[in-house]
Amino acid sequence: YQAKRDRTGVEVYESKRDSNTPDRLGLLGDLRRALDAGDVELHYQPKVRFDGQVAGLEALVRWVHPERGKVPPDEFIAIAESSGLMPHLTEYVLETALAQVARWRARGLRVPVAVNVSPRDVHTPGFAGSVAARLARHGVPAGSLQLEITEHVLLEDPQRAADTLAGLTGHGVKMSLDDFGTGYSSLVHLRRLPVSELKIDRSFVARLAVDTEDAEIVRCTIDLAHSLGLVVVAEGVEDDETWERLRDLGCDAVQGWLVAAAMPPEEATAWLLARGSRGWQRPKAALPAAL
Ligand code: C2E
Ligand code: MG
Ligand code: MG
Ligand code: MG
């Protein structure tokens, strides 16, 4: 395998995504064992509204391989998806996230958590019922769970996907449409999917402040989503200027390194406690030094 070092000096695993090399098979076995051993973690990234209120936290899976270092989620999720391990990974993530929500609730922190689910999950028979049973077991109200899906759920057997999603929303689980703009972004999909939130993909948000075409795409997406009654979240907001543009365009909430990167559970707890009821405040611009 190839390894490079990331900014923190930790090795990051990289491999070709499209072949079942012995390397991929090795990783698959390692991932299965890591899940069984509880060695896979969730980090949590806040979604905040423009008034600073915390709208929720997104759970993002993290795996540090004992020899290879951090393996990026995109990498091992592709492996899990193509191997049949995905349902197991999703159960693990849901279980871990709901246990965390229950702990936060016990401390008075009533913040919804979003979990990413893959198209595979939505096509797994009984998925909606198993989510409902898990919520009940943790004593977490369905409204505290959001599931992030992509348009890919409609690629194969759209009727079954629609039934599963209807089952989930029927139980009170909120659905969010992730990575909007990167798939087919079809209006038919938007109408068919029972989502209450739309997340604009980072690829459009990143250059919003400098690229007028990206800015137009974001503006149209926000207007379209609002006309359908959806809440709009922008992903990957890294600087003040982008934050201001999004606020001016009427976007509802942002996620990104400007606010916080995904944090391990203890750090996320501290972050939530520190914000209290005041919510997140944008750091003030530094005062000129020579005054
Ligand atoms: P996503 O759901 O669209 O998550 C957003 C990704 O953008 C995350 O990458 C997050 O760490 C990153 N990000 C957030 N803010 C910024 C920013 O300001 N700048 C930049 N450059 N990046 C930012 P991550 O954690 O590597 O996850 C990648 C993808 O892997 C996710 O995209 C999601 O599709 C998938 N994923 C992550 N966790 C899970 C999971 O538990 N289950 C499933 N099925 N998929 C997951
Ligand atoms: Mg997501
Ligand atoms: Mg996304
Ligand atoms: Mg993504």
CSV table of C-alpha atoms and ligand atoms in Angstrom, one decimal:
chain,number,residue,atom,x,y,z
A,1,TYR,CA,0.0,0.0,0.0
A,2,GLN,CA,1.0,3.6,-0.3
A,3,ALA,CA,1.2,5.9,2.7
A,4,LYS,CA,1.7,9.6,3.0
A,5,ARG,CA,1.7,11.8,6.0
A,6,ASP,CA,-1.0,14.2,6.8
A,7,ARG,CA,-0.5,17.6,8.4
A,8,THR,CA,-0.4,16.1,11.9
A,9,GLY,CA,2.3,13.7,10.8
A,10,VAL,CA,0.1,10.7,11.1
A,11,GLU,CA,0.3,8.2,8.3
A,12,VAL,CA,-2.7,8.3,5.9
A,13,TYR,CA,-3.6,5.2,4.0
A,14,GLU,CA,-4.3,5.5,0.3
A,15,SER,CA,-5.0,2.8,-2.3
A,16,LYS,CA,-6.7,2.3,-5.6
A,17,ARG,CA,-10.5,2.2,-4.9
A,18,ASP,CA,-11.6,0.1,-7.8
A,19,SER,CA,-10.1,-3.4,-7.5
A,20,ASN,CA,-10.3,-6.2,-5.0
A,21,THR,CA,-6.6,-6.3,-4.5
A,22,PRO,CA,-5.2,-8.5,-1.7
A,23,ASP,CA,-4.6,-5.2,0.0
A,24,ARG,CA,-8.3,-4.3,0.0
A,25,LEU,CA,-9.2,-7.8,1.3
A,26,GLY,CA,-6.7,-7.4,4.1
A,27,LEU,CA,-8.2,-4.0,5.0
A,28,LEU,CA,-11.7,-5.5,5.0
A,29,GLY,CA,-10.7,-8.2,7.5
A,30,ASP,CA,-9.0,-5.6,9.6
A,31,LEU,CA,-12.1,-3.4,9.5
A,32,ARG,CA,-14.3,-6.3,10.5
A,33,ARG,CA,-12.0,-7.1,13.5
A,34,ALA,CA,-11.9,-3.4,14.4
A,35,LEU,CA,-15.7,-3.2,14.5
A,36,ASP,CA,-15.9,-6.4,16.6
A,37,ALA,CA,-13.3,-5.0,19.0
A,38,GLY,CA,-14.9,-1.5,19.2
A,39,ASP,CA,-11.8,0.1,17.8
A,40,VAL,CA,-13.7,2.3,15.4
A,41,GLU,CA,-14.7,5.7,16.7
A,42,LEU,CA,-17.2,8.4,15.9
A,43,HIS,CA,-16.3,12.1,15.9
A,44,TYR,CA,-18.9,14.8,16.0
A,45,GLN,CA,-19.1,18.0,13.9
A,46,PRO,CA,-21.6,20.8,14.8
A,47,LYS,CA,-24.2,22.2,12.4
A,48,VAL,CA,-24.9,25.8,13.6
A,49,ARG,CA,-27.5,28.3,12.6
A,50,PHE,CA,-26.6,31.9,11.7
A,51,ASP,CA,-27.9,33.0,15.1
A,52,GLY,CA,-25.3,30.6,16.6
A,53,GLN,CA,-27.8,28.0,17.8
A,54,VAL,CA,-26.5,24.5,17.5
A,55,ALA,CA,-28.8,22.7,15.1
A,56,GLY,CA,-27.2,19.3,15.6
A,57,LEU,CA,-24.0,17.3,15.3
A,58,GLU,CA,-23.0,15.0,12.5
A,59,ALA,CA,-21.4,11.7,13.5
A,60,LEU,CA,-18.4,10.9,11.3
A,61,VAL,CA,-16.6,7.6,11.5
A,62,ARG,CA,-12.9,7.4,12.3
A,63,TRP,CA,-10.6,4.4,12.0
A,64,VAL,CA,-6.9,4.4,12.9
A,65,HIS,CA,-5.4,1.2,11.6
A,66,PRO,CA,-2.8,-0.2,14.0
A,67,GLU,CA,-0.1,-0.3,11.2
A,68,ARG,CA,-1.4,1.9,8.5
A,69,GLY,CA,-2.6,4.9,10.5
A,70,LYS,CA,-5.7,6.9,9.7
A,71,VAL,CA,-7.8,5.4,7.0
A,72,PRO,CA,-10.1,8.0,5.4
A,73,PRO,CA,-13.8,7.1,5.7
A,74,ASP,CA,-14.3,7.5,1.9
A,75,GLU,CA,-11.8,4.7,1.5
A,76,PHE,CA,-13.1,2.1,4.0
A,77,ILE,CA,-16.7,2.9,3.4
A,78,ALA,CA,-16.2,2.0,-0.3
A,79,ILE,CA,-14.7,-1.3,0.9
A,80,ALA,CA,-17.6,-2.0,3.3
A,81,GLU,CA,-20.1,-1.2,0.6
A,82,SER,CA,-18.6,-3.5,-2.0
A,83,SER,CA,-18.2,-6.4,0.5
A,84,GLY,CA,-21.4,-6.7,2.4
A,85,LEU,CA,-19.9,-5.3,5.6
A,86,MET,CA,-21.9,-2.0,5.3
A,87,PRO,CA,-25.0,-3.1,7.3
A,88,HIS,CA,-22.6,-4.1,10.2
A,89,LEU,CA,-20.8,-0.8,10.0
A,90,THR,CA,-24.0,1.2,10.0
A,91,GLU,CA,-25.4,-0.8,13.0
A,92,TYR,CA,-22.1,0.0,14.8
A,93,VAL,CA,-22.4,3.7,14.0
A,94,LEU,CA,-26.1,3.9,14.9
A,95,GLU,CA,-25.5,2.1,18.2
A,96,THR,CA,-22.5,4.3,19.1
A,97,ALA,CA,-24.2,7.5,18.1
A,98,LEU,CA,-27.4,6.7,20.0
A,99,ALA,CA,-25.5,5.7,23.1
A,100,GLN,CA,-23.8,9.1,22.9
A,101,VAL,CA,-27.1,11.0,22.4
A,102,ALA,CA,-28.5,9.2,25.5
A,103,ARG,CA,-25.4,10.3,27.5
A,104,TRP,CA,-25.7,13.9,26.3
A,105,ARG,CA,-29.4,13.9,27.2
A,106,ALA,CA,-28.7,12.6,30.6
A,107,ARG,CA,-26.4,15.7,31.1
A,108,GLY,CA,-29.1,18.0,29.8
A,109,LEU,CA,-27.6,18.4,26.4
A,110,ARG,CA,-30.5,17.8,24.0
A,111,VAL,CA,-28.9,18.0,20.7
A,112,PRO,CA,-29.9,16.0,17.6
A,113,VAL,CA,-27.3,13.8,16.0
A,114,ALA,CA,-27.0,13.0,12.2
A,115,VAL,CA,-25.8,9.7,11.0
A,116,ASN,CA,-24.7,9.0,7.4
A,117,VAL,CA,-26.3,6.0,5.9
A,118,SER,CA,-25.4,4.4,2.6
A,119,PRO,CA,-27.8,3.3,-0.2
A,120,ARG,CA,-27.1,-0.3,0.9
A,121,ASP,CA,-28.6,0.3,4.3
A,122,VAL,CA,-31.8,1.8,2.8
A,123,HIS,CA,-32.2,-1.3,0.7
A,124,THR,CA,-31.6,-3.7,3.6
A,125,PRO,CA,-35.0,-5.3,4.5
A,126,GLY,CA,-36.2,-4.3,7.9
A,127,PHE,CA,-33.9,-1.2,8.2
A,128,ALA,CA,-36.6,1.2,9.3
A,129,GLY,CA,-37.9,-1.2,12.0
A,130,SER,CA,-34.4,-1.8,13.3
A,131,VAL,CA,-33.7,1.9,13.6
A,132,ALA,CA,-37.0,2.4,15.5
A,133,ALA,CA,-36.2,-0.5,17.8
A,134,ARG,CA,-32.7,0.9,18.5
A,135,LEU,CA,-34.1,4.3,19.3
A,136,ALA,CA,-36.5,2.7,21.8
A,137,ARG,CA,-33.8,0.7,23.4
A,138,HIS,CA,-31.7,3.8,24.1
A,139,GLY,CA,-34.7,5.8,25.2
A,140,VAL,CA,-33.9,8.4,22.5
A,141,PRO,CA,-36.8,10.2,20.8
A,142,ALA,CA,-36.9,9.8,17.0
A,143,GLY,CA,-36.7,13.5,16.6
A,144,SER,CA,-33.1,13.4,18.0
A,145,LEU,CA,-31.9,11.3,15.1
A,146,GLN,CA,-31.3,12.5,11.6
A,147,LEU,CA,-30.2,10.2,8.8
A,148,GLU,CA,-28.1,11.7,6.0
A,149,ILE,CA,-28.7,10.0,2.6
A,150,THR,CA,-27.7,10.8,-0.9
A,151,GLU,CA,-29.6,10.6,-4.2
A,152,HIS,CA,-27.9,7.3,-4.9
A,153,VAL,CA,-30.5,5.6,-2.8
A,154,LEU,CA,-32.9,6.0,-5.7
A,155,LEU,CA,-30.6,4.4,-8.3
A,156,GLU,CA,-31.6,0.9,-7.6
A,157,ASP,CA,-35.1,-0.1,-6.7
A,158,PRO,CA,-36.5,3.4,-6.0
A,159,GLN,CA,-39.8,2.0,-4.8
A,160,ARG,CA,-38.2,0.0,-2.0
A,161,ALA,CA,-36.0,3.0,-1.0
A,162,ALA,CA,-39.1,5.2,-0.9
A,163,ASP,CA,-40.9,2.6,1.3
A,164,THR,CA,-38.0,2.4,3.7
A,165,LEU,CA,-37.7,6.2,3.9
A,166,ALA,CA,-41.4,6.5,4.4
A,167,GLY,CA,-41.1,4.0,7.3
A,168,LEU,CA,-38.3,6.0,8.9
A,169,THR,CA,-40.1,9.3,8.7
A,170,GLY,CA,-43.3,7.6,9.9
A,171,HIS,CA,-41.4,6.8,13.1
A,172,GLY,CA,-40.4,10.4,13.4
A,173,VAL,CA,-36.8,10.2,12.1
A,174,LYS,CA,-35.7,13.2,10.1
A,175,MET,CA,-34.0,12.7,6.7
A,176,SER,CA,-31.3,15.0,5.2
A,177,LEU,CA,-30.1,14.9,1.6
A,178,ASP,CA,-26.3,15.0,1.7
A,179,ASP,CA,-23.8,16.2,-1.0
A,180,PHE,CA,-26.5,18.0,-3.0
A,181,GLY,CA,-25.2,19.1,-6.4
A,182,THR,CA,-22.8,16.2,-6.9
A,183,GLY,CA,-25.2,13.5,-8.1
A,184,TYR,CA,-28.1,13.9,-10.4
A,185,SER,CA,-29.6,16.7,-8.4
A,186,SER,CA,-32.9,15.9,-10.2
A,187,LEU,CA,-36.0,17.7,-9.2
A,188,VAL,CA,-37.8,14.4,-9.4
A,189,HIS,CA,-35.5,13.0,-6.7
A,190,LEU,CA,-36.1,16.0,-4.5
A,191,ARG,CA,-39.9,15.5,-4.8
A,192,ARG,CA,-39.7,11.8,-4.2
A,193,LEU,CA,-37.4,11.8,-1.2
A,194,PRO,CA,-39.1,12.6,2.2
A,195,VAL,CA,-36.2,14.9,3.3
A,196,SER,CA,-36.6,17.9,5.6
A,197,GLU,CA,-33.0,19.2,5.0
A,198,LEU,CA,-30.7,19.6,2.1
A,199,LYS,CA,-26.9,19.9,2.4
A,200,ILE,CA,-25.1,21.8,-0.3
A,201,ASP,CA,-21.9,19.9,-1.2
A,202,ARG,CA,-18.6,21.4,-0.1
A,203,SER,CA,-17.4,21.6,-3.8
A,204,PHE,CA,-19.8,24.5,-4.4
A,205,VAL,CA,-19.3,26.1,-1.0
A,206,ALA,CA,-15.5,26.2,-1.1
A,207,ARG,CA,-15.2,28.8,-3.9
A,208,LEU,CA,-18.5,30.6,-3.3
A,209,ALA,CA,-16.8,33.8,-2.4
A,210,VAL,CA,-14.5,33.9,-5.5
A,211,ASP,CA,-16.5,32.1,-8.2
A,212,THR,CA,-19.6,33.8,-9.4
A,213,GLU,CA,-21.0,30.6,-11.0
A,214,ASP,CA,-20.6,28.6,-7.8
A,215,ALA,CA,-22.3,31.5,-6.0
A,216,GLU,CA,-25.2,31.3,-8.5
A,217,ILE,CA,-25.6,27.6,-8.1
A,218,VAL,CA,-25.7,28.0,-4.3
A,219,ARG,CA,-28.2,30.9,-4.6
A,220,CYS,CA,-30.5,28.8,-6.8
A,221,THR,CA,-30.2,25.7,-4.6
A,222,ILE,CA,-31.1,27.7,-1.5
A,223,ASP,CA,-34.1,29.2,-3.2
A,224,LEU,CA,-35.2,25.9,-4.6
A,225,ALA,CA,-34.9,24.1,-1.2
A,226,HIS,CA,-36.8,26.9,0.5
A,227,SER,CA,-39.6,26.8,-2.0
A,228,LEU,CA,-39.9,23.1,-1.1
A,229,GLY,CA,-39.9,23.8,2.6
A,230,LEU,CA,-36.5,22.4,3.3
A,231,VAL,CA,-33.8,23.6,5.7
A,232,VAL,CA,-30.5,24.3,3.9
A,233,VAL,CA,-27.1,23.5,5.4
A,234,ALA,CA,-23.9,24.5,3.7
A,235,GLU,CA,-21.0,22.0,4.1
A,236,GLY,CA,-17.3,22.8,4.3
A,237,VAL,CA,-17.5,26.5,5.4
A,238,GLU,CA,-13.9,27.4,6.2
A,239,ASP,CA,-13.8,31.3,6.3
A,240,ASP,CA,-15.7,34.4,7.4
A,241,GLU,CA,-16.4,35.6,3.9
A,242,THR,CA,-18.1,32.4,2.9
A,243,TRP,CA,-20.1,32.5,6.1
A,244,GLU,CA,-21.3,36.0,5.3
A,245,ARG,CA,-22.2,35.2,1.7
A,246,LEU,CA,-24.2,32.2,2.9
A,247,ARG,CA,-26.0,34.3,5.5
A,248,ASP,CA,-26.8,36.9,2.9
A,249,LEU,CA,-28.1,34.2,0.5
A,250,GLY,CA,-30.5,33.1,3.2
A,251,CYS,CA,-28.9,29.8,4.0
A,252,ASP,CA,-30.1,28.3,7.3
A,253,ALA,CA,-27.1,26.7,8.9
A,254,VAL,CA,-23.4,25.9,8.3
A,255,GLN,CA,-21.0,23.1,9.0
A,256,GLY,CA,-17.2,23.5,8.5
A,257,TRP,CA,-13.9,24.1,10.0
A,258,LEU,CA,-14.8,27.8,10.6
A,259,VAL,CA,-17.0,26.6,13.4
A,260,ALA,CA,-15.3,23.3,14.3
A,261,ALA,CA,-13.9,20.2,12.8
A,262,ALA,CA,-15.3,16.8,13.8
A,263,MET,CA,-14.3,16.3,17.4
A,264,PRO,CA,-13.9,13.1,19.6
A,265,PRO,CA,-16.8,12.6,22.0
A,266,GLU,CA,-15.2,14.3,25.1
A,267,GLU,CA,-14.1,17.3,23.1
A,268,ALA,CA,-17.6,17.6,21.5
A,269,THR,CA,-19.1,17.4,25.0
A,270,ALA,CA,-16.8,20.2,26.2
A,271,TRP,CA,-17.7,22.2,23.1
A,272,LEU,CA,-21.4,21.9,23.7
A,273,LEU,CA,-21.1,22.8,27.4
A,274,ALA,CA,-18.9,25.8,26.6
A,275,ARG,CA,-21.5,27.2,24.2
A,276,GLY,CA,-24.3,26.7,26.6
A,277,SER,CA,-27.5,28.5,25.6
A,278,ARG,CA,-25.5,31.3,24.0
A,279,GLY,CA,-24.7,29.1,21.0
A,280,TRP,CA,-21.6,29.6,18.8
A,281,GLN,CA,-20.2,33.1,18.4
A,282,ARG,CA,-18.0,34.0,15.5
A,283,PRO,CA,-14.6,35.0,16.8
A,284,LYS,CA,-14.2,38.8,16.6
A,285,ALA,CA,-11.7,40.1,14.1
A,286,ALA,CA,-8.4,40.9,15.8
A,287,LEU,CA,-8.0,44.5,16.8
A,288,PRO,CA,-5.3,46.4,14.9
A,289,ALA,CA,-2.1,46.0,17.0
A,290,ALA,CA,-0.7,49.5,16.8
A,291,LEU,CA,-3.6,51.4,18.5
B,1,C2E,P1,-20.0,13.8,4.3
B,1,C2E,O1,-21.2,13.1,5.0
B,1,C2E,O2,-20.4,14.8,3.2
B,1,C2E,O3,-19.2,14.5,5.4
B,1,C2E,C1,-18.5,15.8,5.3
B,1,C2E,C2,-17.0,15.6,5.1
B,1,C2E,O4,-16.4,16.9,5.0
B,1,C2E,C3,-16.4,14.9,6.3
B,1,C2E,O5,-15.3,14.2,5.8
B,1,C2E,C4,-15.9,16.1,7.1
B,1,C2E,O6,-14.8,15.8,8.0
B,1,C2E,C5,-15.4,17.0,6.0
B,1,C2E,N1,-15.4,18.4,6.4
B,1,C2E,C6,-16.2,19.1,7.3
B,1,C2E,N2,-16.0,20.4,7.3
B,1,C2E,C7,-15.0,20.6,6.4
B,1,C2E,C8,-14.3,21.8,6.0
B,1,C2E,O7,-14.6,23.0,6.4
B,1,C2E,N3,-13.4,21.7,5.0
B,1,C2E,C9,-13.1,20.5,4.5
B,1,C2E,N4,-12.2,20.4,3.5
B,1,C2E,N5,-13.7,19.3,4.9
B,1,C2E,C10,-14.7,19.4,5.8
B,1,C2E,P2,-15.0,12.7,6.4
B,1,C2E,O8,-15.2,12.6,7.8
B,1,C2E,O9,-13.6,12.3,5.8
B,1,C2E,O10,-16.1,11.8,5.7
B,1,C2E,C11,-16.2,11.7,4.3
B,1,C2E,C12,-17.4,11.0,3.9
B,1,C2E,O11,-17.5,9.6,4.4
B,1,C2E,C13,-18.7,11.6,4.4
B,1,C2E,O12,-19.0,12.7,3.7
B,1,C2E,C14,-19.7,10.5,4.3
B,1,C2E,O13,-20.2,10.4,3.0
B,1,C2E,C15,-18.8,9.3,4.6
B,1,C2E,N6,-19.0,8.9,6.0
B,1,C2E,C16,-18.4,9.4,7.1
B,1,C2E,N7,-18.8,8.8,8.2
B,1,C2E,C17,-19.7,7.8,7.8
B,1,C2E,C18,-20.6,6.8,8.4
B,1,C2E,O14,-20.6,6.7,9.7
B,1,C2E,N8,-21.3,6.1,7.6
B,1,C2E,C19,-21.4,6.2,6.3
B,1,C2E,N9,-22.2,5.5,5.6
B,1,C2E,N10,-20.6,7.1,5.7
B,1,C2E,C20,-19.8,7.9,6.4
B,2,MG,MG,-22.9,13.7,5.8
B,3,MG,MG,-21.7,15.8,2.4
B,4,MG,MG,-19.3,13.5,1.1
